[in-house]
Short mmCIF file of C-alpha atoms in Angstrom, two decimals:
data_model
loop_
_atom_site.label_atom_id
_atom_site.label_comp_id
_atom_site.label_asym_id
_atom_site.label_seq_id
_atom_site.Cartn_x
_atom_site.Cartn_y
_atom_site.Cartn_z
CA THR K 484 137.95 88.66 94.00
CA CYS K 485 139.99 88.06 90.87
CA GLU K 486 137.69 90.05 88.57
CA LYS K 487 138.67 93.61 87.73
CA PRO K 488 135.69 95.18 85.94
CA ASP K 489 136.18 98.43 84.08
CA TYR K 490 132.97 99.75 85.59
CA LEU K 491 130.95 98.18 88.41
CA ILE K 492 127.19 98.85 88.43
CA VAL K 493 124.90 97.83 91.29
CA SER K 494 121.17 98.04 90.57
CA TYR K 495 119.17 97.79 93.79
CA HIS K 496 115.39 97.85 94.26
CA GLY K 497 115.62 99.84 97.46
CA GLY K 498 116.58 103.24 98.78
CA PHE K 499 118.27 105.00 101.67
CA SER K 500 117.60 105.10 105.39
CA GLU K 501 119.60 108.35 105.67
CA ASP K 502 120.05 111.26 103.29
CA LEU K 503 123.41 111.13 101.54
CA ILE K 504 124.38 114.76 102.00
CA MET K 505 122.51 116.19 105.01
CA GLY K 506 122.33 112.99 107.04
CA THR K 507 118.55 113.32 107.46
CA ILE K 508 117.19 110.06 108.84
CA TYR K 509 114.23 108.81 106.81
CA GLN K 510 113.79 105.71 108.94
CA GLU K 511 115.81 103.50 111.24
CA ARG K 512 117.92 100.76 109.66
CA ILE K 513 115.33 98.00 109.72
CA GLY K 514 116.33 96.26 106.48
CA GLU K 515 113.89 97.83 104.02
CA ASN K 516 116.20 100.45 102.46
CA GLN K 517 119.84 99.35 102.63
CA ALA K 518 121.62 101.55 100.09
CA ASN K 519 123.59 103.27 102.87
CA GLU K 520 124.89 99.90 104.04
CA ILE K 521 125.75 98.91 100.46
CA ILE K 522 127.92 102.01 99.99
CA GLU K 523 129.55 101.51 103.39
CA THR K 524 130.39 97.81 102.99
CA VAL K 525 130.91 97.11 99.27
CA GLU K 526 134.08 98.49 97.74
CA GLY K 527 134.61 99.54 94.17
CA ILE K 528 131.05 100.45 93.14
CA ASP K 529 131.11 103.02 90.34
CA LEU K 530 127.35 103.40 89.91
CA LEU K 531 124.58 102.57 92.40
CA ILE K 532 121.06 102.67 90.92
CA THR K 533 118.35 102.86 93.59
CA GLY K 534 114.56 103.11 93.71
CA HIS K 535 111.55 102.05 95.75
CA GLN K 536 111.18 105.11 97.99
CA HIS K 537 110.03 107.65 95.36
CA LEU K 538 112.84 110.16 95.98
CA TYR K 539 115.33 111.91 93.69
CA PHE K 540 119.08 111.39 94.04
CA ASN K 541 121.92 112.41 91.76
CA GLU K 542 124.93 112.54 94.05
CA ARG K 543 128.51 111.37 94.23
CA ILE K 544 129.61 109.72 97.46
CA ASN K 545 133.38 109.34 97.38
CA ASN K 546 133.90 107.45 94.10
CA THR K 547 130.32 106.16 93.76
CA LEU K 548 127.71 107.88 91.61
CA VAL K 549 124.26 107.36 93.17
CA VAL K 550 121.02 107.90 91.25
CA GLN K 551 117.32 107.53 91.95
CA PRO K 552 114.88 108.90 89.35
CA THR K 553 111.93 109.82 91.64
CA SER K 554 108.58 108.14 90.79
CA HIS K 555 105.28 108.19 88.88
CA GLY K 556 107.02 108.39 85.51
CA LYS K 557 108.28 111.94 86.09
CA GLY K 558 111.44 111.19 84.16
CA PHE K 559 114.51 108.97 83.76
CA MET K 560 118.25 109.04 84.42
CA GLU K 561 120.83 108.95 81.65
CA VAL K 562 124.29 107.96 82.89
CA GLN K 563 127.31 108.85 80.76
CA VAL K 564 130.69 107.20 81.37
CA ASP K 565 133.96 108.49 79.93
CA PHE K 566 136.44 105.59 79.75
CA ASN K 567 139.01 107.73 77.96
CA HIS K 568 139.54 109.85 81.06
CA GLN K 569 142.43 108.80 83.26
CA HIS K 570 140.15 107.91 86.17
CA LYS K 571 136.98 107.12 84.15
CA GLN K 572 134.43 109.81 84.83
CA SER K 573 130.66 109.32 85.02
CA THR K 574 127.80 111.79 85.24
CA ALA K 575 124.03 111.46 85.43
CA ILE K 576 121.45 113.63 83.68
CA PHE K 577 117.79 113.63 84.67
CA HIS K 578 115.38 113.92 81.75
CA PRO K 579 111.90 115.00 82.85
CA ILE K 580 108.91 113.58 80.98
CA ASN K 581 105.82 115.65 80.24
CA THR K 582 103.21 113.04 81.13
CA SER K 583 100.40 115.25 79.81
CA ASN K 584 101.54 114.34 76.29
CA LEU K 585 101.54 110.60 76.94
CA SER K 586 98.63 108.33 76.14
CA TYR K 587 97.69 104.66 76.12
CA ARG K 588 96.02 102.75 73.34
CA ASN K 589 92.58 104.07 72.44
CA GLU K 590 90.65 101.30 74.18
CA ILE K 591 92.62 101.84 77.39
CA GLU K 592 92.13 105.61 77.30
CA LYS K 593 88.42 105.04 76.73
CA TRP K 594 88.24 102.74 79.77
CA LEU K 595 90.24 105.17 81.93
CA ASP K 596 87.87 108.02 81.07
CA LYS K 597 84.73 105.98 81.71
CA GLU K 598 82.51 107.49 84.41
CA ILE K 599 82.03 105.10 87.32
CA ALA K 600 80.43 107.32 89.97
CA TYR K 601 79.42 110.85 90.87
CA VAL K 602 80.46 112.67 94.06
CA PRO K 603 77.99 115.49 94.83
CA THR K 604 80.42 117.79 96.62
CA ASP K 605 84.12 118.52 97.09
CA TYR K 606 86.09 115.58 98.51
CA THR K 607 89.46 116.83 97.23
CA TYR K 608 92.57 117.74 99.21
CA SER K 609 95.71 119.75 98.44
CA GLY K 610 99.13 119.65 100.07
CA LEU K 611 101.09 116.89 101.79
CA LEU K 612 100.93 118.63 105.16
CA THR K 613 97.57 120.40 105.30
CA SER K 614 95.66 117.23 104.38
CA ARG K 615 97.12 115.55 107.46
CA LEU K 616 96.39 118.23 110.06
CA THR K 617 92.62 117.95 110.45
CA SER K 618 89.58 115.85 109.72
CA HIS K 619 88.80 115.72 106.00
CA PRO K 620 85.81 114.45 103.97
CA TYR K 621 88.02 112.30 101.73
CA ILE K 622 89.69 110.60 104.69
CA GLN K 623 86.28 110.02 106.25
CA LEU K 624 85.13 108.48 102.95
CA LEU K 625 88.04 106.02 103.09
CA HIS K 626 87.25 105.13 106.69
CA ASP K 627 83.55 104.62 105.89
CA MET K 628 84.46 102.38 102.95
CA GLN K 629 86.81 100.24 105.06
CA LEU K 630 84.34 99.90 107.94
CA THR K 631 81.50 99.03 105.56
CA ALA K 632 83.60 96.40 103.77
CA THR K 633 84.74 94.65 106.95
CA ASN K 634 82.34 95.47 109.81
CA ALA K 635 85.32 96.52 111.91
CA GLN K 636 84.99 99.00 114.78
CA ILE K 637 88.00 101.17 113.98
CA SER K 638 89.62 102.02 110.65
CA VAL K 639 93.24 102.88 109.86
CA CYS K 640 94.27 104.35 106.50
CA ASP K 641 97.15 106.30 105.03
CA LEU K 642 97.25 108.84 102.23
CA LEU K 643 99.23 108.48 99.02
CA TYR K 644 102.13 110.91 98.65
CA LEU K 645 100.20 113.11 96.23
CA GLU K 646 100.06 116.89 96.42
CA ASN K 647 96.48 116.78 95.16
CA GLY K 648 93.91 114.01 95.39
CA GLY K 649 90.37 113.03 96.29
CA PHE K 650 87.13 113.19 94.30
CA SER K 651 84.71 115.86 93.16
CA GLY K 652 81.90 115.55 90.63
CA THR K 653 82.35 112.90 87.96
CA VAL K 654 84.69 110.09 89.00
CA THR K 655 86.41 108.05 86.28
CA ASN K 656 88.53 104.91 86.39
CA ARG K 657 91.51 107.22 85.95
CA ASP K 658 90.53 109.15 89.08
CA LEU K 659 90.02 105.93 90.99
CA LEU K 660 93.45 104.52 90.11
CA LYS K 661 95.17 107.82 90.90
CA ASN K 662 93.74 107.76 94.42
CA ALA K 663 93.76 104.01 95.05
CA SER K 664 96.56 102.47 93.02
CA ARG K 665 97.72 99.86 95.52
CA GLU K 666 96.41 96.32 95.23
CA HIS K 667 96.14 95.68 98.96
CA THR K 668 93.42 93.73 100.72
CA LEU K 669 91.79 94.91 103.94
CA ASN K 670 92.39 92.91 107.10
CA VAL K 671 90.72 93.08 110.51
CA ILE K 672 92.90 92.38 113.56
CA PRO K 673 92.41 92.73 117.32
CA LEU K 674 94.29 95.58 119.01
CA THR K 675 94.08 96.63 122.62
CA GLY K 676 93.48 100.24 123.54
CA TYR K 677 97.06 100.39 124.79
CA GLU K 678 98.42 99.16 121.43
CA ILE K 679 96.21 101.61 119.55
CA LYS K 680 97.65 104.51 121.52
CA LEU K 681 101.21 103.31 120.88
CA LEU K 682 100.55 103.21 117.13
CA MET K 683 98.89 106.62 117.19
CA GLU K 684 101.87 108.08 119.04
CA GLN K 685 104.23 106.64 116.42
CA SER K 686 102.26 108.35 113.66
CA ALA K 687 102.12 111.63 115.60
CA ALA K 688 105.94 111.65 115.70
CA VAL K 689 106.05 112.80 112.07
CA PHE K 690 105.19 116.35 113.21
CA SER K 691 107.26 119.06 114.87
CA ILE K 692 107.09 122.82 115.45
CA ASN K 693 109.37 124.81 113.12
CA LYS K 694 111.11 128.14 113.76
CA ASP K 695 108.00 130.02 112.61
CA ARG K 696 105.99 128.25 115.33
CA GLU K 697 104.04 126.30 112.73
CA ILE K 698 103.39 122.57 112.52
CA ASP K 699 105.79 120.97 110.05
CA PHE K 700 107.18 117.54 109.20
CA SER K 701 109.86 116.45 111.67
CA THR K 702 112.45 115.88 108.95
CA ASN K 703 112.20 119.59 108.04
CA VAL K 704 112.90 120.60 111.65
CA TYR K 705 115.24 117.96 113.12
CA PRO K 706 117.21 116.36 110.27
CA GLU K 707 118.82 113.72 112.51
CA LYS K 708 115.56 112.60 114.14
CA PRO K 709 114.02 109.25 113.14
CA GLN K 710 110.35 109.25 112.24
CA PRO K 711 107.85 106.85 110.67
CA TYR K 712 107.85 106.84 106.90
CA GLN K 713 104.08 107.04 106.86
CA TYR K 714 101.36 108.81 108.80
CA ASP K 715 98.17 106.92 109.61
CA PHE K 716 94.66 108.31 110.05
CA TRP K 717 92.41 106.63 112.63
CA GLY K 718 88.67 106.49 111.97
CA GLY K 719 85.92 105.57 114.40
CA LEU K 720 87.86 107.35 117.15
CA ASN K 721 87.89 110.93 118.35
CA TYR K 722 91.34 112.15 119.35
CA ILE K 723 93.64 115.15 119.51
CA ILE K 724 97.31 115.34 118.55
CA ASP K 725 99.10 118.00 120.60
CA VAL K 726 102.35 118.62 118.74
CA SER K 727 103.63 120.93 121.49
CA HIS K 728 104.15 117.84 123.67
CA PRO K 729 107.16 115.46 123.39
CA VAL K 730 107.05 112.49 121.04
CA GLY K 731 105.25 109.64 122.76
CA LYS K 732 102.97 111.95 124.78
CA ARG K 733 100.98 113.70 122.06
CA ILE K 734 97.75 111.73 121.79
CA LYS K 735 95.01 113.21 123.94
CA GLU K 736 91.36 112.47 124.69
CA VAL K 737 90.98 109.25 122.66
CA SER K 738 87.38 108.07 122.72
CA PHE K 739 85.32 105.36 121.03
CA ASN K 740 81.53 105.77 120.83
CA GLY K 741 81.72 108.67 123.25
CA GLU K 742 83.65 106.72 125.90
CA PRO K 743 87.40 106.81 126.69
CA VAL K 744 89.32 104.01 124.98
CA GLU K 745 89.97 101.18 127.44
CA LEU K 746 93.65 100.19 127.51
CA THR K 747 93.04 96.48 128.13
CA ARG K 748 90.03 96.04 125.83
CA ASP K 749 90.36 94.43 122.38
CA TYR K 750 88.99 96.44 119.45
CA LYS K 751 88.44 95.17 115.90
CA VAL K 752 90.67 97.33 113.69
CA VAL K 753 90.83 97.27 109.87
CA LEU K 754 94.12 98.02 108.09
CA ASN K 755 95.47 97.27 104.64
CA SER K 756 97.67 94.24 104.05
CA TYR K 757 100.83 96.32 103.54
CA ARG K 758 100.56 97.78 107.04
CA LEU K 759 100.43 94.25 108.44
CA THR K 760 103.87 93.45 107.01
CA GLY K 761 105.15 95.42 109.99
CA VAL K 762 107.36 97.68 107.87
CA ASP K 763 107.70 100.96 109.83
CA PHE K 764 105.16 99.69 112.38
CA PRO K 765 106.70 96.51 113.88
CA LEU K 766 103.89 96.17 116.44
CA LEU K 767 101.58 95.10 113.58
CA LYS K 768 103.74 92.21 112.37
CA ASN K 769 102.36 88.65 112.59
CA ARG K 770 99.03 89.70 114.09
CA PRO K 771 96.10 87.24 114.09
CA ILE K 772 93.65 88.11 111.30
CA LEU K 773 89.94 88.04 112.13
CA TYR K 774 88.72 88.83 108.62
CA LYS K 775 90.23 89.47 105.19
CA THR K 776 88.54 90.89 102.11
CA GLU K 777 88.53 88.81 98.94
CA VAL K 778 89.16 91.80 96.67
CA THR K 779 91.57 94.71 96.92
CA VAL K 780 91.12 98.35 97.87
CA PRO K 781 90.58 99.82 94.35
CA PHE K 782 87.63 97.46 93.75
CA LEU K 783 86.23 98.05 97.24
CA LEU K 784 86.40 101.82 96.82
CA LYS K 785 84.80 101.65 93.38
CA GLU K 786 81.92 99.56 94.75
CA TYR K 787 81.45 101.95 97.66
CA LEU K 788 81.31 105.01 95.39
CA GLN K 789 78.77 103.32 93.17
CA ASN K 790 76.46 101.97 95.88
CA LYS K 791 76.64 104.34 98.86
CA PRO K 792 75.08 107.82 98.64
CA LEU K 793 77.63 110.42 99.74
CA LEU K 794 76.22 113.24 101.84
CA LYS K 795 77.07 116.85 101.16
#
């Protein structure tokens, strides 16, 4: 309390639960991204550096400059502070990086460009929204890989926040790491049919109908409406999401092996280890694990591509 710093910087590996300007709710305040609480409760912060959630911020909230330099090496923030000004002024400048001009050491580049598999047809996707609105060969590939690796009955996977992804033709280590960069294991847990439907409904809440009567992300339609940070795909099940219905009543006609899912029956479901932390999906926290893979998803996917013939 006795210290009077000229300039107070807080560097926080976390982000925001609500947008600073529009008030858009990214997620409920569950403790993962607490930058809003930091600004609200800590006085005298001149600069708050945030991260973790892959967004871009360069805003001033009252007397606090807030920055977050997006993700995937797109660029960096330069903060300039003028101590000669009467009230010490600070500004942030975002410097984009042209990653196409960057390279690793020769031996690393050679390994990244090494062919590891061949995909005979187009398993690529484009667009954050369109890739989530229907069945897709790449998503089915991920489900098949997870079910093969674990002998589970039902598979759950999410999609990286990439505008473009998937495989087509020659697959290199670089392609593999772009599409499967997370070092998560796969875990099989028991879930009842009732719990499965609850989780599916939570994922379906990310969608809404916009003013053009098209399916859109909820945050683009109702800025104040909470929604899950991620959307999960369910494999091994047939189901319909009817976005015209209210949140919590959108999942229709869920079947397993041609039969309606039984609400009280346990099913063996495979998910990655991050999902089982319960972040965004609290129902999954502290679940009993029936089986866990020894290696992580990138290695499992590589092995699957190399050893399983992919149909056209």
